[in-house]
mmCIF file with all atom_site columns, C-alpha atoms in Angstrom:
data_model
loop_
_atom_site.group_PDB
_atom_site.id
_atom_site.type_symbol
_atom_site.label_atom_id
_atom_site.label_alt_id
_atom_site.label_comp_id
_atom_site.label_asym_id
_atom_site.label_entity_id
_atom_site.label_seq_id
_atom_site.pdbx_PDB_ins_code
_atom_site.Cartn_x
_atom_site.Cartn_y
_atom_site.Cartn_z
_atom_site.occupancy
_atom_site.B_iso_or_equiv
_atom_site.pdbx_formal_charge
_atom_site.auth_seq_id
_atom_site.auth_comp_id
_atom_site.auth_asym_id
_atom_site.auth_atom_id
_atom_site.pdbx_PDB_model_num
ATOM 1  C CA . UNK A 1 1  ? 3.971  2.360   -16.086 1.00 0.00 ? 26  UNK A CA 1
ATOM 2  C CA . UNK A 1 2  ? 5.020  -0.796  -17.769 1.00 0.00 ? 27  UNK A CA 1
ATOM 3  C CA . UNK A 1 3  ? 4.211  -3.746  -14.569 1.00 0.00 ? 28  UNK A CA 1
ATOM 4  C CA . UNK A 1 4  ? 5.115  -7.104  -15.431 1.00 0.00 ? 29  UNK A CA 1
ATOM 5  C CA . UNK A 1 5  ? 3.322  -10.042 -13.262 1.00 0.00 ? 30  UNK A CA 1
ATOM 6  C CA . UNK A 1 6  ? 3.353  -13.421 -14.063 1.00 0.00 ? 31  UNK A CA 1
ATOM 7  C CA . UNK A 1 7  ? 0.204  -15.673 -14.756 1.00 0.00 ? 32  UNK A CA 1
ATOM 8  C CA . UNK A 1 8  ? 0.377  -17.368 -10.814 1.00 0.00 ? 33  UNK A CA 1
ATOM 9  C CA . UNK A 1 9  ? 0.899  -14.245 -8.894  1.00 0.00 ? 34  UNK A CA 1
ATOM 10 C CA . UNK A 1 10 ? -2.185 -12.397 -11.091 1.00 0.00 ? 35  UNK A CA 1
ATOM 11 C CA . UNK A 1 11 ? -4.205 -14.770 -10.213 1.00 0.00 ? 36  UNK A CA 1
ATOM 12 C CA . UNK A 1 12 ? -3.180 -14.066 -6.532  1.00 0.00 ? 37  UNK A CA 1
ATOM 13 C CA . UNK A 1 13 ? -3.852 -10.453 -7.134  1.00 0.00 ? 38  UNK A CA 1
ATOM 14 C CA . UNK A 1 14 ? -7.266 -11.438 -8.168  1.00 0.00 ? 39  UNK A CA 1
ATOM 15 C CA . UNK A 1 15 ? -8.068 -14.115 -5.481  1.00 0.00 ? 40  UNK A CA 1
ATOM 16 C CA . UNK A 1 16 ? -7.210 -11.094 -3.270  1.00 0.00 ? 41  UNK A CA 1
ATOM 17 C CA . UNK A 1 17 ? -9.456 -8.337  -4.935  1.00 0.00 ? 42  UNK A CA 1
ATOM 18 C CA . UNK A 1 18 ? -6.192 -6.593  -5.640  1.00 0.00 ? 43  UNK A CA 1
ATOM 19 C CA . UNK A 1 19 ? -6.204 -4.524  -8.806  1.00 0.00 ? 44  UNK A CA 1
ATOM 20 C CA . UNK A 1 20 ? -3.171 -3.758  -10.823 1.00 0.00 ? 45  UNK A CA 1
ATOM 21 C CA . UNK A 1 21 ? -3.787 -0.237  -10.513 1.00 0.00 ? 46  UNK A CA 1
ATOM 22 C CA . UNK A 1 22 ? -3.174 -0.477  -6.860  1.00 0.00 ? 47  UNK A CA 1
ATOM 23 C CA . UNK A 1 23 ? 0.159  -1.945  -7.218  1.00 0.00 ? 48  UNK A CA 1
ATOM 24 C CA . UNK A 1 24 ? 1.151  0.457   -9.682  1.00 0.00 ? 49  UNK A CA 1
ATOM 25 C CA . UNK A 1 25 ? 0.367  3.745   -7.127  1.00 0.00 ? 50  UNK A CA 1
ATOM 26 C CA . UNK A 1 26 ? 2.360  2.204   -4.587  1.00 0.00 ? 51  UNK A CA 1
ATOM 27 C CA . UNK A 1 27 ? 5.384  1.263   -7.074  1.00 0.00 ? 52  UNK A CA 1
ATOM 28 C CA . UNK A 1 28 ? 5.211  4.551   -8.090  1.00 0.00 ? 53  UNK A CA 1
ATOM 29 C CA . UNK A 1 29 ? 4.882  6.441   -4.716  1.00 0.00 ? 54  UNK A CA 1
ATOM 30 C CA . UNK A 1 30 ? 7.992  4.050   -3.465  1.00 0.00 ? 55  UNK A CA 1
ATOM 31 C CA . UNK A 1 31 ? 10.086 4.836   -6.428  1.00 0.00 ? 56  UNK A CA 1
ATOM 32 C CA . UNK A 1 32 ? 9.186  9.106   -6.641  1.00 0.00 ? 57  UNK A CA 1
ATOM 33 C CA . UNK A 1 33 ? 9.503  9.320   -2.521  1.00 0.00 ? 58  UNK A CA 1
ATOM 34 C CA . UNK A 1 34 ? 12.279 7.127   -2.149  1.00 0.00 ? 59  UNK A CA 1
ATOM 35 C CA . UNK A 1 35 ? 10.201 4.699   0.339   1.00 0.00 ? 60  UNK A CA 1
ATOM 36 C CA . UNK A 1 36 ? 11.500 1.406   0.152   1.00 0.00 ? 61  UNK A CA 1
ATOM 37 C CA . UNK A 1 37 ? 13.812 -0.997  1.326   1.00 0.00 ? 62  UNK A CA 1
ATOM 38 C CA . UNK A 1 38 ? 15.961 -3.404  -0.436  1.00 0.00 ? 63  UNK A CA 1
ATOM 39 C CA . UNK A 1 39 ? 16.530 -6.627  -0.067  1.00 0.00 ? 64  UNK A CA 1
ATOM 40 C CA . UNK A 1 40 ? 20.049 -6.747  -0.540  1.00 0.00 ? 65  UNK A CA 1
ATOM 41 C CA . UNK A 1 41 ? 20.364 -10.545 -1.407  1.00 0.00 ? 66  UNK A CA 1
ATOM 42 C CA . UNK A 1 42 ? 18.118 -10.390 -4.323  1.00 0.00 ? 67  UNK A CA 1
ATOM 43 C CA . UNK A 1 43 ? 18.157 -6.869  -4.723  1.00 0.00 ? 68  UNK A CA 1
ATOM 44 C CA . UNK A 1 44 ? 13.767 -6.955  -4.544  1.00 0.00 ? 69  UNK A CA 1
ATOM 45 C CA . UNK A 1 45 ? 12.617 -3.647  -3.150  1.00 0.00 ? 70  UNK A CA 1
ATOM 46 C CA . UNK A 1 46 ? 9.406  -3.901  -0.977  1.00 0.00 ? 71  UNK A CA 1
ATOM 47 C CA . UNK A 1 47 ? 7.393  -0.327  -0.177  1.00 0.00 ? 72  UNK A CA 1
ATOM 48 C CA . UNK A 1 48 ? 3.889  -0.095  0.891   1.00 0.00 ? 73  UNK A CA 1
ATOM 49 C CA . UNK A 1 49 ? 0.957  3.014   0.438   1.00 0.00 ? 74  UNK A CA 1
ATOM 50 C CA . UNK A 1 50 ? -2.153 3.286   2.158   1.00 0.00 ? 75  UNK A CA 1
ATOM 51 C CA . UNK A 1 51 ? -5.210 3.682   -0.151  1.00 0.00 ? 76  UNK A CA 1
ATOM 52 C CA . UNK A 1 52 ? -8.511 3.886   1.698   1.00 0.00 ? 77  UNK A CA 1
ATOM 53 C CA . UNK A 1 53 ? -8.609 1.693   4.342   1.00 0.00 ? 78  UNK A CA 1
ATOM 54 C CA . UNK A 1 54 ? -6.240 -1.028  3.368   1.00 0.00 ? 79  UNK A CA 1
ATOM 55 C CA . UNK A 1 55 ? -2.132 -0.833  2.872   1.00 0.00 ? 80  UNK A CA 1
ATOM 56 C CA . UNK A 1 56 ? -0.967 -2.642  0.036   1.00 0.00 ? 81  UNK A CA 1
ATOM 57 C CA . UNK A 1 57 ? 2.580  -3.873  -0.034  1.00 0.00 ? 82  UNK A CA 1
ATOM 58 C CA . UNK A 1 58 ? 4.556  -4.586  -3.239  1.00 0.00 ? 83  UNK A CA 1
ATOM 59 C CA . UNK A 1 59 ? 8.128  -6.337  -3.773  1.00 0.00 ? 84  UNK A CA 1
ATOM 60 C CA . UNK A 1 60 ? 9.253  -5.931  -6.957  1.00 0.00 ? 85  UNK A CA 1
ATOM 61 C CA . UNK A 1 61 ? 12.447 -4.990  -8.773  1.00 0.00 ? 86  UNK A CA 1
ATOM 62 C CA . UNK A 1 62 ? 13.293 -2.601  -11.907 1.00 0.00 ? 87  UNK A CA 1
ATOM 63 C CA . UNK A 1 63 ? 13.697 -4.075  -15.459 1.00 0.00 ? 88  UNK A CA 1
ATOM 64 C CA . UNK A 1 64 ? 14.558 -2.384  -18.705 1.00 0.00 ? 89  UNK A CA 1
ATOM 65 C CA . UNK A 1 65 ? 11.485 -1.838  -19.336 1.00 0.00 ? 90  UNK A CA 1
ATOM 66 C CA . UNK A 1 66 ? 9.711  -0.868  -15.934 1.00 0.00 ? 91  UNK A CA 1
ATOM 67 C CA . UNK A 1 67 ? 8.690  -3.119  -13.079 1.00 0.00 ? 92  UNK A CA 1
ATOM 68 C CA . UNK A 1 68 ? 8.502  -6.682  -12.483 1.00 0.00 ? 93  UNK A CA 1
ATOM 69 C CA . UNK A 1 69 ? 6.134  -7.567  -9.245  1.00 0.00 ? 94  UNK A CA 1
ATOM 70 C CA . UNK A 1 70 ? 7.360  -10.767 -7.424  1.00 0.00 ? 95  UNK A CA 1
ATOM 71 C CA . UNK A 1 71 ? 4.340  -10.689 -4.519  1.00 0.00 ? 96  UNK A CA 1
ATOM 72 C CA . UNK A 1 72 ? 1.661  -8.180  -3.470  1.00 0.00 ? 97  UNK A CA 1
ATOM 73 C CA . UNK A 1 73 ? -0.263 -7.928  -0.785  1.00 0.00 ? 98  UNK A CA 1
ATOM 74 C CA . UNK A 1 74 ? -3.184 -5.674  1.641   1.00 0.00 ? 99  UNK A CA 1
ATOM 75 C CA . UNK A 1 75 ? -4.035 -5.702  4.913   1.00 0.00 ? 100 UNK A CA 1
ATOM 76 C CA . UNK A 1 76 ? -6.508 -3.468  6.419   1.00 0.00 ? 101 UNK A CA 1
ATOM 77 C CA . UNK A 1 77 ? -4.263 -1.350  8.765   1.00 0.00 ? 102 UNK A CA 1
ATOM 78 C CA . UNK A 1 78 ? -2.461 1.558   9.560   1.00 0.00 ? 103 UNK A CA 1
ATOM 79 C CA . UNK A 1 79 ? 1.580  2.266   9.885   1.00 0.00 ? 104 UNK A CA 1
ATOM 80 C CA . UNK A 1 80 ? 2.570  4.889   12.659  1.00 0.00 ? 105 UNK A CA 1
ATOM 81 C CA . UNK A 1 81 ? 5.436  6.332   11.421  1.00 0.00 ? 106 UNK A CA 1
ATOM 82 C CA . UNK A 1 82 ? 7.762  8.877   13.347  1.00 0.00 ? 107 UNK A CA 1
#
């Protein structure tokens, strides 16, 4: 997966202890399960995974080339869903 993040939100990522990797599961579980939601005003798409213990939330949007991440982020917690 080509991920495209600029310089001030990797640094986030890495003031967070939040690896690329980890954004890139979650992109890709959002994108081949079809769990996301769109923000229809700037057409972002935000979708979150649980990995381990923490949930890790992406907004990003498609490009030509793949992805383009506008803000991660993890919490420790879990999502009942019904």
């Amino acid at each position: 997966m080509k991920l495209f993040i600029n310089p001030e939100l990797k640094e986030k990522l890495n003031n967070d202890r939040i690896l690329e990797t980890e954004i890139e599961e979650v992109i890709e579980y959002c994108e081949m399960e079809g769990r996301k939601i769109v923000n229809e005003e700037n057409n972002h798409f935000t979708g979150h995974l649980k990995i381990g213990n923490m949930t890790y939330w992406a907004e990003y949007g498609i490009c030509e080339d793949g992805y383009e991440l506008f803000n991660a982020y993890a919490h420790r917690m879990s999502i009942g869903e019904v």
